[in-house]
Coordinates of N, CA, C and O and ligand atoms in Angstrom, one line a residue:
H1 N 31.1 45.6 186.1 CA 32.2 45.3 185.2 C 32.0 44.0 184.5 O 31.4 43.1 185.1
C2 N 32.4 43.8 183.2 CA 32.2 42.5 182.6 C 33.5 41.7 182.8 O 34.6 42.2 182.6
S3 N 33.3 40.5 183.3 CA 34.4 39.7 183.7 C 34.9 38.8 182.6 O 34.2 38.3 181.8
E4 N 36.2 38.6 182.7 CA 36.9 37.8 181.7 C 37.6 36.7 182.6 O 37.9 36.9 183.7
R5 N 37.9 35.5 181.9 CA 38.5 34.4 182.6 C 39.8 34.0 181.9 O 39.8 34.1 180.7
T6 N 40.7 33.5 182.7 CA 41.9 32.9 182.1 C 42.3 31.6 182.8 O 42.0 31.4 183.9
F7 N 43.0 30.7 182.0 CA 43.5 29.5 182.6 C 45.0 29.7 183.0 O 45.8 30.2 182.2
V8 N 45.3 29.3 184.2 CA 46.7 29.5 184.8 C 47.1 28.1 185.3 O 46.3 27.4 186.0
A9 N 48.3 27.7 185.1 CA 48.8 26.4 185.7 C 50.2 26.6 186.2 O 51.1 27.1 185.5
I10 N 50.3 26.3 187.5 CA 51.7 26.2 188.1 C 52.3 24.9 187.7 O 51.7 23.8 188.0
K11 N 53.4 24.9 187.0 CA 54.0 23.7 186.4 C 54.7 22.9 187.5 O 54.9 23.4 188.6
P12 N 55.0 21.6 187.2 CA 55.6 20.8 188.3 C 56.8 21.4 189.0 O 57.0 21.2 190.2
D13 N 57.6 22.2 188.3 CA 58.8 22.8 189.0 C 58.3 23.8 190.0 O 58.9 23.9 191.1
G14 N 57.3 24.6 189.7 CA 56.7 25.6 190.7 C 56.1 24.9 191.9 O 56.3 25.4 193.0
V15 N 55.4 23.7 191.6 CA 54.8 23.0 192.8 C 55.9 22.4 193.6 O 55.9 22.6 194.9
H16 N 56.9 21.7 193.0 CA 58.0 21.1 193.8 C 58.8 22.1 194.6 O 59.3 21.9 195.7
R17 N 58.9 23.3 194.0 CA 59.7 24.4 194.7 C 58.9 25.1 195.8 O 59.5 26.1 196.4
G18 N 57.7 24.8 195.9 CA 56.9 25.4 197.0 C 56.5 26.8 196.7 O 56.4 27.7 197.6
L19 N 56.2 27.1 195.4 CA 55.9 28.5 195.0 C 54.4 28.7 194.8 O 54.0 29.8 194.5
M20 N 53.6 27.6 195.0 CA 52.1 27.8 194.8 C 51.5 28.9 195.6 O 50.8 29.8 195.1
G21 N 51.8 29.0 196.9 CA 51.2 30.0 197.8 C 51.6 31.4 197.4 O 50.8 32.3 197.3
R22 N 52.9 31.6 197.0 CA 53.3 32.9 196.7 C 52.7 33.3 195.3 O 52.4 34.5 195.1
I23 N 52.6 32.4 194.4 CA 52.0 32.7 193.1 C 50.6 33.1 193.2 O 50.1 34.1 192.7
I24 N 49.8 32.3 194.0 CA 48.4 32.5 194.2 C 48.2 33.9 194.9 O 47.4 34.7 194.5
A25 N 49.1 34.2 195.8 CA 49.0 35.5 196.6 C 49.2 36.7 195.6 O 48.6 37.7 195.7
R26 N 50.2 36.5 194.6 CA 50.4 37.6 193.7 C 49.1 37.9 192.9 O 48.8 39.1 192.6
L27 N 48.4 36.9 192.4 CA 47.2 37.1 191.6 C 46.1 37.7 192.5 O 45.4 38.5 192.0
E28 N 46.0 37.2 193.7 CA 45.0 37.7 194.7 C 45.3 39.2 195.0 O 44.5 40.1 194.9
D29 N 46.6 39.5 195.2 CA 47.0 40.8 195.5 C 46.7 41.8 194.4 O 46.4 43.0 194.6
K30 N 46.9 41.4 193.2 CA 46.6 42.2 192.0 C 45.1 42.6 192.0 O 44.8 43.7 191.6
G31 N 44.2 41.7 192.5 CA 42.8 42.0 192.5 C 41.9 41.0 191.8 O 40.7 41.2 191.6
Y32 N 42.6 39.9 191.4 CA 41.8 38.9 190.6 C 41.2 37.9 191.6 O 41.7 37.7 192.7
S33 N 40.2 37.2 191.1 CA 39.6 36.2 192.0 C 39.7 34.8 191.4 O 39.6 34.7 190.1
I34 N 39.8 33.8 192.2 CA 39.9 32.4 191.7 C 38.6 31.8 191.6 O 37.7 32.0 192.4
V35 N 38.4 31.1 190.5 CA 37.1 30.5 190.1 C 37.2 29.0 190.2 O 36.2 28.3 190.4
A36 N 38.4 28.4 190.0 CA 38.6 27.0 190.1 C 40.0 26.7 190.4 O 40.9 27.4 190.0
L37 N 40.2 25.6 191.1 CA 41.6 25.2 191.5 C 41.7 23.7 191.7 O 40.8 23.1 192.4
K38 N 42.7 23.0 191.1 CA 42.9 21.6 191.4 C 44.3 21.2 191.2 O 45.0 21.8 190.3
L39 N 44.8 20.3 192.0 CA 46.1 19.7 191.8 C 45.9 18.4 191.0 O 45.1 17.6 191.3
I40 N 46.7 18.3 189.9 CA 46.4 17.2 189.0 C 47.7 16.8 188.4 O 48.7 17.5 188.2
K41 N 47.8 15.4 188.1 CA 48.9 14.9 187.3 C 48.3 14.7 185.9 O 47.6 13.7 185.7
P42 N 48.6 15.6 185.0 CA 47.9 15.5 183.7 C 48.3 14.3 182.9 O 49.5 13.8 182.9
S43 N 47.3 13.7 182.2 CA 47.6 12.6 181.3 C 48.4 13.1 180.1 O 48.4 14.3 179.8
K44 N 49.0 12.2 179.3 CA 49.7 12.6 178.1 C 48.7 13.2 177.1 O 49.1 14.2 176.4
T45 N 47.5 12.7 177.0 CA 46.5 13.2 176.1 C 46.2 14.7 176.4 O 46.1 15.5 175.5
L46 N 46.0 14.9 177.7 CA 45.7 16.3 178.2 C 46.8 17.2 177.9 O 46.6 18.3 177.3
A47 N 48.1 16.8 178.2 CA 49.2 17.7 177.9 C 49.4 17.9 176.4 O 49.7 19.1 176.0
E48 N 49.2 16.9 175.6 CA 49.4 17.1 174.2 C 48.3 18.0 173.6 O 48.6 18.8 172.7
S49 N 47.1 17.9 174.1 CA 46.1 18.8 173.6 C 46.3 20.2 174.0 O 46.1 21.1 173.3
H50 N 46.7 20.3 175.3 CA 47.0 21.7 175.8 C 48.0 22.4 175.0 O 47.9 23.6 174.6
Y51 N 49.1 21.7 174.6 CA 50.2 22.3 173.8 C 50.1 21.9 172.3 O 51.2 21.9 171.7
E52 N 48.9 21.6 171.8 CA 48.8 21.1 170.4 C 49.5 22.1 169.4 O 50.0 21.6 168.4
A53 N 49.4 23.4 169.6 CA 50.0 24.3 168.7 C 51.5 24.2 168.6 O 52.1 24.7 167.6
L54 N 52.2 23.5 169.5 CA 53.6 23.4 169.5 C 54.1 22.0 169.1 O 55.3 21.7 169.2
Q55 N 53.1 21.2 168.6 CA 53.4 19.8 168.2 C 54.7 19.6 167.3 O 55.4 18.6 167.5
S56 N 55.0 20.6 166.4 CA 56.1 20.4 165.5 C 57.4 20.9 166.1 O 58.5 20.7 165.4
K57 N 57.4 21.4 167.3 CA 58.6 22.0 167.9 C 59.5 20.9 168.4 O 59.1 19.8 168.8
P58 N 60.9 21.1 168.3 CA 61.8 20.0 168.7 C 61.7 19.7 170.2 O 62.0 18.6 170.6
F59 N 61.2 20.7 171.0 CA 61.1 20.5 172.4 C 59.8 19.9 172.9 O 59.6 19.7 174.1
F60 N 58.9 19.6 171.9 CA 57.5 19.2 172.3 C 57.5 17.9 173.2 O 56.8 17.9 174.2
A61 N 58.3 16.9 172.9 CA 58.2 15.7 173.7 C 58.7 15.9 175.1 O 58.1 15.4 176.0
D62 N 59.8 16.7 175.2 CA 60.3 17.0 176.5 C 59.3 17.8 177.3 O 59.1 17.6 178.6
L63 N 58.6 18.8 176.7 CA 57.6 19.6 177.3 C 56.5 18.8 177.9 O 56.1 18.9 179.0
V64 N 56.0 17.8 177.0 CA 54.9 17.0 177.4 C 55.3 16.0 178.6 O 54.6 15.9 179.6
A65 N 56.6 15.5 178.5 CA 57.1 14.6 179.6 C 57.2 15.4 180.9 O 56.9 14.9 182.0
F66 N 57.6 16.7 180.8 CA 57.8 17.5 182.0 C 56.4 17.8 182.6 O 56.2 17.6 183.8
I67 N 55.5 18.2 181.8 CA 54.1 18.6 182.3 C 53.4 17.4 182.9 O 52.8 17.5 184.0
T68 N 53.6 16.2 182.3 CA 52.9 15.0 182.8 C 53.6 14.5 184.0 O 53.0 13.6 184.7
S69 N 54.8 14.9 184.3 CA 55.5 14.4 185.5 C 54.7 14.8 186.8 O 54.8 14.2 187.8
G70 N 54.0 16.0 186.7 CA 53.1 16.4 187.8 C 53.9 16.7 189.0 O 55.1 16.6 189.1
P71 N 53.2 17.2 190.1 CA 51.8 17.7 190.0 C 51.8 19.1 189.4 O 52.8 19.8 189.4
V72 N 50.6 19.4 188.8 CA 50.3 20.7 188.2 C 49.2 21.3 189.0 O 48.2 20.6 189.4
C73 N 49.3 22.6 189.3 CA 48.2 23.3 190.0 C 47.4 24.1 189.0 O 47.9 25.1 188.5
A74 N 46.3 23.5 188.6 CA 45.5 24.1 187.5 C 44.4 25.0 188.1 O 43.8 24.6 189.1
M75 N 44.3 26.2 187.5 CA 43.4 27.2 188.1 C 42.7 28.0 187.0 O 43.2 28.1 185.9
V76 N 41.6 28.6 187.3 CA 40.9 29.5 186.5 C 40.8 30.8 187.3 O 40.4 30.8 188.5
W77 N 41.2 31.9 186.8 CA 41.1 33.3 187.4 C 40.2 34.2 186.6 O 40.1 34.1 185.4
E78 N 39.6 35.1 187.4 CA 38.6 36.0 186.8 C 38.8 37.4 187.1 O 39.3 37.8 188.2
G79 N 38.5 38.3 186.2 CA 38.6 39.8 186.5 C 38.8 40.6 185.2 O 39.0 40.0 184.1
K80 N 38.8 41.9 185.4 CA 38.9 42.8 184.2 C 40.3 42.6 183.5 O 41.3 42.7 184.2
D81 N 40.2 42.4 182.2 CA 41.5 42.2 181.4 C 42.4 41.1 182.0 O 43.6 41.2 181.8
V82 N 41.8 40.1 182.6 CA 42.7 39.1 183.3 C 43.6 38.4 182.4 O 44.8 38.0 182.8
V83 N 43.2 38.1 181.1 CA 44.1 37.4 180.2 C 45.4 38.1 180.0 O 46.5 37.6 180.3
A84 N 45.3 39.4 179.5 CA 46.5 40.1 179.2 C 47.3 40.5 180.5 O 48.5 40.5 180.5
Q85 N 46.6 40.8 181.6 CA 47.3 41.2 182.8 C 48.0 40.0 183.5 O 49.1 40.2 184.0
V86 N 47.5 38.8 183.4 CA 48.2 37.7 184.0 C 49.5 37.4 183.1 O 50.5 37.0 183.6
R87 N 49.3 37.5 181.8 CA 50.5 37.3 181.0 C 51.6 38.3 181.4 O 52.8 38.0 181.4
K88 N 51.2 39.6 181.7 CA 52.2 40.6 182.1 C 52.8 40.1 183.5 O 54.0 40.3 183.7
L89 N 52.0 39.7 184.4 CA 52.4 39.3 185.7 C 53.4 38.1 185.7 O 54.3 38.0 186.5
I90 N 53.2 37.2 184.7 CA 54.1 36.0 184.6 C 55.4 36.3 183.9 O 56.4 35.7 184.2
G91 N 55.4 37.2 183.0 CA 56.6 37.6 182.3 C 56.8 36.8 181.0 O 56.1 35.9 180.7
N92 N 57.9 37.2 180.3 CA 58.3 36.5 179.0 C 58.5 35.1 179.2 O 58.9 34.6 180.3
T93 N 58.3 34.3 178.1 CA 58.5 32.8 178.2 C 59.9 32.4 178.7 O 60.0 31.5 179.5
D94 N 60.9 33.1 178.2 CA 62.3 32.8 178.6 C 62.7 33.6 179.8 O 62.8 34.9 179.7
P95 N 62.9 33.0 181.0 CA 63.3 33.8 182.2 C 64.5 34.7 182.0 O 64.7 35.6 182.7
L96 N 65.3 34.4 180.9 CA 66.4 35.3 180.6 C 66.0 36.7 180.2 O 66.7 37.7 180.5
T97 N 64.8 36.8 179.6 CA 64.3 38.1 179.1 C 63.1 38.6 179.9 O 62.5 39.6 179.6
S98 N 62.6 37.8 180.9 CA 61.4 38.2 181.6 C 61.9 39.2 182.7 O 62.9 38.9 183.4
A99 N 61.2 40.3 182.9 CA 61.6 41.3 183.8 C 61.6 40.9 185.3 O 60.7 40.2 185.7
P100 N 62.5 41.4 186.1 CA 62.4 41.3 187.5 C 61.0 41.9 188.0 O 60.6 42.8 187.4
G101 N 60.4 41.2 188.9 CA 59.1 41.6 189.3 C 58.0 40.7 188.7 O 56.9 40.7 189.3
T102 N 58.3 40.1 187.6 CA 57.4 39.1 187.1 C 57.7 37.7 187.7 O 58.8 37.5 188.3
I103 N 56.7 36.8 187.6 CA 56.9 35.5 188.3 C 58.1 34.8 187.6 O 59.0 34.3 188.3
R104 N 58.1 34.7 186.3 CA 59.2 34.0 185.6 C 60.6 34.8 185.9 O 61.6 34.2 186.0
G105 N 60.5 36.1 185.9 CA 61.7 36.9 186.1 C 62.2 36.8 187.5 O 63.4 36.8 187.7
D106 N 61.3 36.6 188.5 CA 61.8 36.5 189.9 C 62.2 35.1 190.3 O 63.1 34.9 191.1
F107 N 61.6 34.1 189.7 CA 61.8 32.7 190.2 C 62.5 31.8 189.2 O 62.8 30.7 189.6
G108 N 62.6 32.1 188.0 CA 63.1 31.1 187.0 C 64.4 31.5 186.4 O 64.9 32.6 186.4
V109 N 65.1 30.5 185.8 CA 66.3 30.6 185.1 C 66.3 30.1 183.7 O 66.7 30.7 182.7
D110 N 65.7 28.9 183.5 CA 65.7 28.1 182.3 C 64.3 28.1 181.6 O 63.3 28.0 182.3
I111 N 64.3 28.3 180.3 CA 63.0 28.3 179.5 C 62.1 27.1 179.8 O 60.9 27.1 179.8
G112 N 62.8 25.9 179.9 CA 62.1 24.6 180.1 C 61.7 24.4 181.5 O 61.1 23.4 181.9
R113 N 61.9 25.4 182.4 CA 61.5 25.3 183.8 C 61.1 26.7 184.2 O 61.6 27.3 185.2
N114 N 60.0 27.2 183.5 CA 59.6 28.5 183.7 C 58.4 28.7 184.6 O 57.6 29.7 184.5
I115 N 58.1 27.7 185.4 CA 57.2 27.7 186.6 C 55.7 27.8 186.3 O 55.0 27.2 187.1
I116 N 55.3 28.5 185.3 CA 53.9 28.8 185.2 C 53.4 28.9 183.8 O 54.2 29.3 182.9
H117 N 52.2 28.6 183.5 CA 51.5 28.8 182.2 C 50.3 29.7 182.4 O 49.7 29.7 183.5
A118 N 50.1 30.6 181.5 CA 48.8 31.3 181.4 C 48.4 31.5 180.0 O 49.2 31.7 179.1
S119 N 47.1 31.5 179.8 CA 46.5 31.6 178.4 C 47.0 32.9 177.8 O 47.1 33.9 178.4
D120 N 47.3 32.8 176.4 CA 47.8 34.0 175.7 C 46.8 34.8 175.0 O 47.1 35.9 174.4
S121 N 45.5 34.4 175.0 CA 44.4 35.2 174.4 C 43.1 34.7 175.0 O 43.0 33.7 175.6
I122 N 42.1 35.5 174.7 CA 40.7 35.2 175.2 C 40.3 33.9 174.6 O 39.7 33.0 175.3
S123 N 40.6 33.6 173.3 CA 40.1 32.4 172.7 C 40.9 31.2 173.2 O 40.3 30.1 173.5
S124 N 42.2 31.3 173.5 CA 42.9 30.2 174.1 C 42.5 29.9 175.5 O 42.4 28.8 176.0
A125 N 42.1 31.0 176.2 CA 41.6 30.8 177.6 C 40.4 30.0 177.6 O 40.2 29.0 178.4
K126 N 39.5 30.3 176.7 CA 38.2 29.5 176.6 C 38.5 28.1 176.3 O 38.0 27.1 176.9
R127 N 39.4 27.8 175.3 CA 39.7 26.5 174.9 C 40.4 25.7 176.1 O 40.1 24.6 176.4
E128 N 41.3 26.4 176.8 CA 42.1 25.7 177.9 C 41.2 25.5 179.1 O 41.3 24.4 179.7
I129 N 40.3 26.4 179.4 CA 39.4 26.2 180.6 C 38.5 25.0 180.3 O 38.4 24.1 181.2
E130 N 38.0 24.9 179.1 CA 37.2 23.7 178.7 C 37.9 22.4 178.7 O 37.4 21.4 179.0
L131 N 39.2 22.5 178.4 CA 40.1 21.3 178.3 C 40.4 20.8 179.7 O 40.4 19.6 180.0
W132 N 40.6 21.7 180.7 CA 41.1 21.3 182.0 C 40.0 21.1 183.0 O 40.2 20.5 184.1
F133 N 38.8 21.8 182.8 CA 37.8 21.8 183.9 C 36.4 21.5 183.3 O 36.1 21.8 182.1
H134 N 35.6 20.9 184.2 CA 34.1 20.8 183.8 C 33.4 22.1 184.2 O 33.8 22.7 185.3
T135 N 32.4 22.5 183.5 CA 31.7 23.7 183.8 C 31.2 23.8 185.2 O 31.3 24.8 185.9
Q136 N 30.8 22.7 185.7 CA 30.2 22.7 187.1 C 31.3 22.9 188.2 O 31.0 23.2 189.3
D137 N 32.6 22.8 187.8 CA 33.6 23.1 188.8 C 34.1 24.5 188.8 O 35.0 24.9 189.6
L138 N 33.5 25.4 187.9 CA 33.8 26.8 187.9 C 32.8 27.5 188.9 O 31.6 27.4 188.7
I139 N 33.4 28.1 190.0 CA 32.5 28.6 191.0 C 32.2 30.1 190.8 O 33.1 30.9 190.6
E140 N 30.9 30.3 190.8 CA 30.4 31.7 190.7 C 30.3 32.3 192.1 O 29.6 31.8 192.9
W141 N 31.1 33.4 192.3 CA 31.0 34.0 193.7 C 31.3 35.5 193.5 O 31.9 35.9 192.5
N142 N 30.9 36.3 194.5 CA 31.1 37.7 194.4 C 32.0 38.1 195.6 O 31.6 38.3 196.7
P143 N 33.3 38.3 195.3 CA 34.3 38.7 196.4 C 33.8 40.1 196.9 O 33.5 41.0 196.2
T144 N 33.8 40.1 198.3 CA 33.3 41.4 198.9 C 34.2 42.5 198.7 O 33.9 43.7 198.9
L145 N 35.5 42.2 198.4 CA 36.5 43.3 198.1 C 36.3 44.0 196.8 O 36.9 45.0 196.5
H146 N 35.4 43.5 195.9 CA 35.3 44.0 194.6 C 35.0 45.5 194.5 O 35.5 46.2 193.7
E147 N 34.2 46.0 195.5 CA 33.9 47.4 195.4 C 35.1 48.3 195.7 O 35.1 49.5 195.4
W148 N 36.2 47.7 196.2 CA 37.4 48.5 196.5 C 38.4 48.3 195.4 O 39.5 48.9 195.4
I149 N 38.1 47.4 194.5 CA 39.1 47.1 193.4 C 38.6 47.6 192.1 O 39.3 48.1 191.2
Y150 N 37.2 47.6 191.9 CA 36.6 48.1 190.7 C 35.8 49.3 190.9 O 35.1 49.4 192.0
E151 N 35.9 50.3 190.0 CA 35.1 51.5 190.2 C 33.8 51.5 189.5 O 33.5 50.6 188.8
Ligands
DAT1 P1 54.4 30.5 176.9 O1 54.4 29.5 178.0 O2 55.0 31.8 177.4 O3 53.0 30.8 176.4 P2 54.9 29.1 174.5 O4 53.4 28.9 174.3 O5 55.6 29.6 173.3 O6 55.3 30.1 175.7 O7 55.6 27.7 174.9 C1 55.0 26.9 175.8 C2 56.1 26.3 176.7 O8 57.0 25.5 175.9 C3 57.0 27.4 177.4 O9 56.4 27.9 178.6 C4 58.2 26.6 177.7 C5 58.3 25.7 176.5 N1 59.2 26.2 175.4 C6 58.9 27.3 174.6 N2 59.9 27.6 173.8 C7 60.9 26.7 174.1 C8 62.2 26.5 173.7 N3 62.8 27.2 172.7 N4 63.0 25.5 174.3 C9 62.5 24.8 175.3 N5 61.2 24.9 175.8 C10 60.4 25.8 175.2
MG2 MG1 51.7 29.6 175.3

């Protein structure tokens, strides 16, 4: 199978609320594998570049202040269709409309405290992985369970 990668970040609210383990377990349970993981207090420059497409939004300053408050659990996940599938697993941006069973639907209430980020396309995944990680920190490994997850 040809593998795809996505960037996922548990935001400060998710870390403070002790949701890291449960969120990682959901992605592992689905069948994806983790390629990189770090706990980081992002700089203002990193947060602003990460959310550069939202610069003109009225909530931009609050969003950057929230993300830089840290800690953020930054990760890279790999697997078939991982970008679109992780977006499905996290749910809609606003927890008011994200379905029960999704991470935002199960754990969140407010759009500005929606627990988790995941790349929205293959091209933003590439950009975000390069922004948050050095290439040498992405671990190449072959999970032994793969033959039971992929046909
Ligand atoms: P997503 O995180 O689902 O990709 P996005 O890229 O549109 O959504 O926005 C990035 C984050 O910005 C989002 O997770 C929470 C915050 N945000 C988006 N829209 C908002 C709004 N109307 N008010 C407050 N925060 C908002
Ligand atoms: Mg987005």
